[in-house]
Structures are given as C-alpha cells and as structure tokens.
mmCIF file of C-alpha atoms in Angstrom:
data_model
loop_
_atom_site.group_PDB
_atom_site.id
_atom_site.type_symbol
_atom_site.label_atom_id
_atom_site.label_comp_id
_atom_site.label_asym_id
_atom_site.label_seq_id
_atom_site.Cartn_x
_atom_site.Cartn_y
_atom_site.Cartn_z
ATOM 1 C CA MET A 14 -125.356 4.534 8.445
ATOM 2 C CA ILE A 15 -123.042 5.603 11.292
ATOM 3 C CA ARG A 16 -122.622 1.973 12.287
ATOM 4 C CA LYS A 17 -121.639 1.177 8.726
ATOM 5 C CA TYR A 18 -118.645 3.550 8.914
ATOM 6 C CA ALA A 19 -117.728 3.086 12.605
ATOM 7 C CA GLY A 20 -115.315 0.254 11.828
ATOM 8 C CA MET A 21 -113.676 2.284 9.069
ATOM 9 C CA LEU A 22 -113.287 5.315 11.382
ATOM 10 C CA ALA A 23 -111.771 3.143 14.110
ATOM 11 C CA LEU A 24 -109.281 1.705 11.611
ATOM 12 C CA ILE A 25 -108.311 5.192 10.397
ATOM 13 C CA ALA A 26 -107.835 6.376 13.998
ATOM 14 C CA LEU A 27 -105.704 3.330 14.788
ATOM 15 C CA LEU A 28 -103.509 3.806 11.707
ATOM 16 C CA THR A 29 -103.131 7.530 12.408
ATOM 17 C CA GLY A 30 -102.081 6.791 15.988
ATOM 18 C CA ALA A 31 -99.558 4.203 14.835
ATOM 19 C CA ALA A 32 -98.094 6.621 12.274
ATOM 20 C CA LEU A 33 -97.791 9.400 14.857
ATOM 21 C CA TYR A 34 -96.105 7.026 17.292
ATOM 22 C CA GLN A 35 -93.587 6.007 14.621
ATOM 23 C CA MET A 36 -92.847 9.666 13.790
ATOM 24 C CA LYS A 37 -92.464 10.695 17.442
ATOM 25 C CA GLY A 38 -89.035 12.191 17.970
ATOM 26 C CA GLN A 39 -88.219 12.502 14.260
ATOM 27 C CA GLY A 40 -85.760 15.365 13.902
ATOM 28 C CA GLN A 41 -84.609 15.301 17.525
ATOM 29 C CA PRO A 42 -82.985 12.212 18.941
ATOM 30 C CA GLU A 43 -84.455 10.668 22.046
ATOM 31 C CA SER A 44 -82.840 9.239 25.112
ATOM 32 C CA ARG A 45 -82.224 5.584 24.425
ATOM 33 C CA PRO A 46 -80.703 2.654 26.187
ATOM 34 C CA VAL A 47 -77.106 2.400 25.086
ATOM 35 C CA PHE A 48 -75.648 -0.105 27.460
ATOM 36 C CA ALA A 49 -76.428 -3.568 28.690
ATOM 37 C CA ALA A 50 -78.944 -3.757 31.498
ATOM 38 C CA ALA A 51 -77.427 -3.257 34.899
ATOM 39 C CA SER A 52 -77.054 -6.379 36.934
ATOM 40 C CA LYS A 53 -77.730 -6.232 40.650
ATOM 41 C CA ALA A 54 -74.217 -7.466 41.327
ATOM 42 C CA GLY A 55 -71.792 -4.571 41.246
ATOM 43 C CA ARG A 56 -74.521 -1.948 41.101
ATOM 44 C CA VAL A 57 -73.738 1.601 42.192
ATOM 45 C CA VAL A 58 -75.721 2.007 45.429
ATOM 46 C CA PRO A 59 -76.485 5.161 47.451
ATOM 47 C CA GLY A 60 -74.364 5.354 50.592
ATOM 48 C CA GLN A 61 -71.624 3.205 49.062
ATOM 49 C CA PRO A 62 -68.359 4.258 47.374
ATOM 50 C CA VAL A 63 -68.598 4.972 43.658
ATOM 51 C CA PRO A 64 -66.284 3.185 41.227
ATOM 52 C CA ALA A 65 -62.906 4.848 40.780
ATOM 53 C CA LEU A 66 -62.310 6.382 37.355
ATOM 54 C CA ARG A 67 -59.458 8.040 35.550
ATOM 55 C CA LEU A 68 -60.446 9.689 32.249
ATOM 56 C CA GLN A 69 -58.924 12.160 29.830
ATOM 57 C CA GLY A 70 -60.491 15.590 29.598
ATOM 58 C CA MET A 71 -61.688 16.950 26.275
ATOM 59 C CA ARG A 72 -59.427 19.977 26.740
ATOM 60 C CA GLY A 73 -56.522 17.898 28.052
ATOM 61 C CA GLY A 74 -55.527 16.703 31.482
ATOM 62 C CA GLU A 75 -56.576 13.649 33.401
ATOM 63 C CA PHE A 76 -59.450 13.586 35.882
ATOM 64 C CA THR A 77 -60.193 11.126 38.665
ATOM 65 C CA VAL A 78 -63.414 10.161 40.375
ATOM 66 C CA GLY A 79 -63.659 8.027 43.479
ATOM 67 C CA GLY A 80 -62.264 8.400 46.952
ATOM 68 C CA GLU A 81 -62.171 11.520 49.076
ATOM 69 C CA ARG A 82 -62.154 14.959 47.485
ATOM 70 C CA SER A 83 -62.366 18.570 48.621
ATOM 71 C CA LYS A 84 -65.874 19.146 47.194
ATOM 72 C CA PRO A 85 -68.869 16.991 46.346
ATOM 73 C CA LEU A 86 -69.289 16.059 42.674
ATOM 74 C CA LEU A 87 -72.027 15.908 40.071
ATOM 75 C CA LEU A 88 -70.967 13.323 37.476
ATOM 76 C CA ASN A 89 -73.169 13.661 34.367
ATOM 77 C CA PHE A 90 -73.127 11.098 31.538
ATOM 78 C CA TRP A 91 -74.401 12.431 28.191
ATOM 79 C CA ALA A 92 -74.238 12.047 24.398
ATOM 80 C CA SER A 93 -74.663 14.538 21.569
ATOM 81 C CA TRP A 94 -77.442 12.490 19.901
ATOM 82 C CA CYS A 95 -79.574 12.424 23.058
ATOM 83 C CA GLY A 96 -82.582 14.782 22.972
ATOM 84 C CA PRO A 97 -82.985 15.003 26.771
ATOM 85 C CA CYS A 98 -79.239 15.750 27.040
ATOM 86 C CA HIS A 99 -79.865 18.829 24.888
ATOM 87 C CA GLU A 100 -82.763 19.781 27.173
ATOM 88 C CA GLU A 101 -80.716 19.638 30.363
ATOM 89 C CA ALA A 102 -77.438 21.099 29.025
ATOM 90 C CA PRO A 103 -78.273 24.805 29.558
ATOM 91 C CA ASP A 104 -79.455 24.082 33.113
ATOM 92 C CA LEU A 105 -76.311 22.103 33.949
ATOM 93 C CA GLN A 106 -74.129 24.974 32.777
ATOM 94 C CA ALA A 107 -76.192 27.572 34.676
ATOM 95 C CA VAL A 108 -76.167 25.569 37.928
ATOM 96 C CA TYR A 109 -72.441 24.892 37.544
ATOM 97 C CA ALA A 110 -71.741 28.609 37.056
ATOM 98 C CA LYS A 111 -73.643 29.361 40.264
ATOM 99 C CA TYR A 112 -72.185 26.589 42.471
ATOM 100 C CA LYS A 113 -68.747 25.839 40.961
ATOM 101 C CA ASP A 114 -66.951 26.992 44.109
ATOM 102 C CA GLN A 115 -68.901 24.496 46.219
ATOM 103 C CA VAL A 116 -69.468 21.506 43.901
ATOM 104 C CA ASP A 117 -67.371 19.987 41.113
ATOM 105 C CA PHE A 118 -69.179 19.108 37.891
ATOM 106 C CA TYR A 119 -67.767 16.597 35.411
ATOM 107 C CA GLY A 120 -69.581 15.874 32.182
ATOM 108 C CA VAL A 121 -68.750 12.423 30.804
ATOM 109 C CA ASN A 122 -69.358 12.038 27.093
ATOM 110 C CA VAL A 123 -70.109 8.424 26.215
ATOM 111 C CA THR A 124 -67.616 8.713 23.366
ATOM 112 C CA ARG A 125 -67.754 4.978 22.668
ATOM 113 C CA GLU A 126 -71.387 5.559 21.607
ATOM 114 C CA ASP A 127 -70.850 9.086 20.253
ATOM 115 C CA GLY A 128 -68.214 10.795 18.137
ATOM 116 C CA LEU A 129 -65.531 13.202 19.291
ATOM 117 C CA ARG A 130 -66.471 15.827 16.696
ATOM 118 C CA GLU A 131 -70.141 15.638 17.706
ATOM 119 C CA ALA A 132 -69.228 15.860 21.392
ATOM 120 C CA GLN A 133 -67.051 18.914 20.762
ATOM 121 C CA GLY A 134 -69.900 20.564 18.855
ATOM 122 C CA PHE A 135 -72.279 19.884 21.742
ATOM 123 C CA VAL A 136 -69.856 21.400 24.274
ATOM 124 C CA LYS A 137 -69.394 24.473 22.100
ATOM 125 C CA LYS A 138 -73.140 24.861 21.446
ATOM 126 C CA TYR A 139 -73.965 24.928 25.161
ATOM 127 C CA GLY A 140 -70.822 26.743 26.303
ATOM 128 C CA PHE A 141 -69.786 24.162 28.882
ATOM 129 C CA THR A 142 -67.117 25.575 31.171
ATOM 130 C CA PHE A 143 -66.943 22.551 33.482
ATOM 131 C CA PRO A 144 -64.573 19.690 32.623
ATOM 132 C CA VAL A 145 -65.840 17.268 29.996
ATOM 133 C CA LEU A 146 -64.315 13.790 30.163
ATOM 134 C CA LEU A 147 -64.143 11.298 27.302
ATOM 135 C CA ASP A 148 -65.262 7.722 27.918
ATOM 136 C CA THR A 149 -63.758 6.413 24.682
ATOM 137 C CA GLU A 150 -63.623 2.766 25.739
ATOM 138 C CA GLY A 151 -66.855 2.698 27.736
ATOM 139 C CA THR A 152 -65.049 1.856 30.979
ATOM 140 C CA ALA A 153 -66.839 4.568 32.972
ATOM 141 C CA ALA A 154 -70.250 3.657 31.574
ATOM 142 C CA ASP A 155 -69.605 0.002 32.353
ATOM 143 C CA ALA A 156 -68.296 0.710 35.867
ATOM 144 C CA TYR A 157 -71.371 2.808 36.689
ATOM 145 C CA ARG A 158 -73.718 0.274 35.078
ATOM 146 C CA LEU A 159 -75.051 3.109 32.920
ATOM 147 C CA ARG A 160 -78.247 2.241 31.090
ATOM 148 C CA PHE A 161 -79.538 5.572 29.773
ATOM 149 C CA VAL A 162 -78.270 9.039 29.083
ATOM 150 C CA PRO A 163 -78.525 11.511 30.529
ATOM 151 C CA THR A 164 -77.801 10.179 33.991
ATOM 152 C CA SER A 165 -76.162 12.147 36.801
ATOM 153 C CA TYR A 166 -74.564 10.784 39.949
ATOM 154 C CA LEU A 167 -74.413 13.020 43.023
ATOM 155 C CA ILE A 168 -71.312 12.040 44.981
ATOM 156 C CA ASP A 169 -70.297 13.307 48.429
ATOM 157 C CA ARG A 170 -66.807 14.387 49.487
ATOM 158 C CA LYS A 171 -66.073 10.919 50.848
ATOM 159 C CA GLY A 172 -66.681 9.411 47.405
ATOM 160 C CA ASN A 173 -70.026 7.829 48.275
ATOM 161 C CA LEU A 174 -73.051 7.930 45.999
ATOM 162 C CA VAL A 175 -75.793 10.164 47.355
ATOM 163 C CA GLU A 176 -78.333 9.902 44.543
ATOM 164 C CA VAL A 177 -78.813 9.092 40.860
ATOM 165 C CA ILE A 178 -80.857 11.634 38.915
ATOM 166 C CA HIS A 179 -82.044 12.131 35.361
ATOM 167 C CA VAL A 180 -83.338 15.259 33.603
ATOM 168 C CA LEU A 181 -84.900 17.636 36.117
ATOM 169 C CA PRO A 182 -86.351 21.122 35.789
ATOM 170 C CA ALA A 183 -83.699 23.738 36.620
ATOM 171 C CA ALA A 184 -85.205 24.566 40.025
ATOM 172 C CA GLN A 185 -85.214 20.900 41.076
ATOM 173 C CA LEU A 186 -81.651 20.390 39.854
ATOM 174 C CA GLU A 187 -80.542 23.410 41.849
ATOM 175 C CA ALA A 188 -82.379 22.109 44.929
ATOM 176 C CA LYS A 189 -80.545 18.761 44.594
ATOM 177 C CA ILE A 190 -77.210 20.608 44.401
ATOM 178 C CA ARG A 191 -78.073 22.740 47.445
ATOM 179 C CA GLY A 192 -79.030 19.557 49.291
ATOM 180 C CA LEU A 193 -75.715 17.965 48.350
ATOM 181 C CA ILE A 194 -73.858 21.030 49.621
ATOM 182 C CA GLY A 195 -75.922 21.105 52.827
ATOM 183 C CA ALA A 196 -75.263 17.430 53.488
ATOM 184 C CA GLN A 197 -71.547 18.194 53.339
ATOM 185 C CA GLY A 198 -71.753 20.818 56.058
ATOM 186 C CA ALA A 199 -70.456 23.402 53.597
#
C-alpha cells in the first residue's frame, strides 16, 4: 500500500518545494542583477586605479571619486528595493560613525534603477549620516561594471581598488575597514 502512494507523496513534495521556492522573498525584495554583465575589458581590478566619478549628493554638493585623496574610501552601491541592502545598512552606518575620521564613506544610490523618493526614505529609515550620491544616469554603475547591489569598493588614498565586498557581518566589515586603515599607514 505504501508503494501505491509513494509516487503521489513524491509529487506533493515536489509541488510544495516548487511553491516555496516561488514564494521565497515575497514581502522583502532580494538582491538582483540590475546591470549588464561585466566584461573583462575595462573591469575594475584590485591594485589598479578606480574610475573617476563626479556625482551630486542627495543633500546637495558634488562629490568626486578617483585619484588621490586624504583618506581611504568605502564606496557602497545600493538600492531601496534590495533586501540585502536593508540588512547591511545599520552596520554601514555604525562602522561609519566609528571610523569617519579615518575613512570616507560614500553611499551611491542606483537612482536609475530606483526612485529618489524611495532612496530618501531609505536614508531616513537608517539614519545615514555619510554622503549619499545619486547615480541618476547610471554612469557610476556602468563605470564600475556593477552587476549586483549591494556592492562596496574599498579604495586606498592613491585611488586604487583594494577589494570588492558584498554584505558582511558587522565584525567582518569592521575588520575590512581596519585593514584598509592599516594598509594606509594611518
């Protein structure tokens, strides 16, 4: 009798698994690819200069990335619809508050793929005090060959890429920042 129903039970299990997979992430957006796949040509490579950028800040002003600077930089690309961006936001703000005198943080909202109102709500929700830049035309995302959000670029004082990171537990993020500071001789 068990053999008679084994096929039916397997089918029910398969359909249940498929339904759960389809529902995964309902209610909270997931990280998703938002940009064309990066080509090897023009890729941002550790040890090499990062692309130069000039973007408007959400609160006004113009910000530049690329070339020499007084402090190393964490350049974080994010979007308000991205679930993992919500996960990392409190940690980014906490680490920034602790290390802001030693490392610059710029958050880059992929505004071309997001909305300004949604981005402003995200910034308010998480109390970002570091500069948030608006990539309204996608030029920064294109220049950095961005494929997924969130993605952070650790950049040394000379304007060279040190490392590309994604969502990390707070302790690991802080360790990466301390390593970036230590590599600068600060």
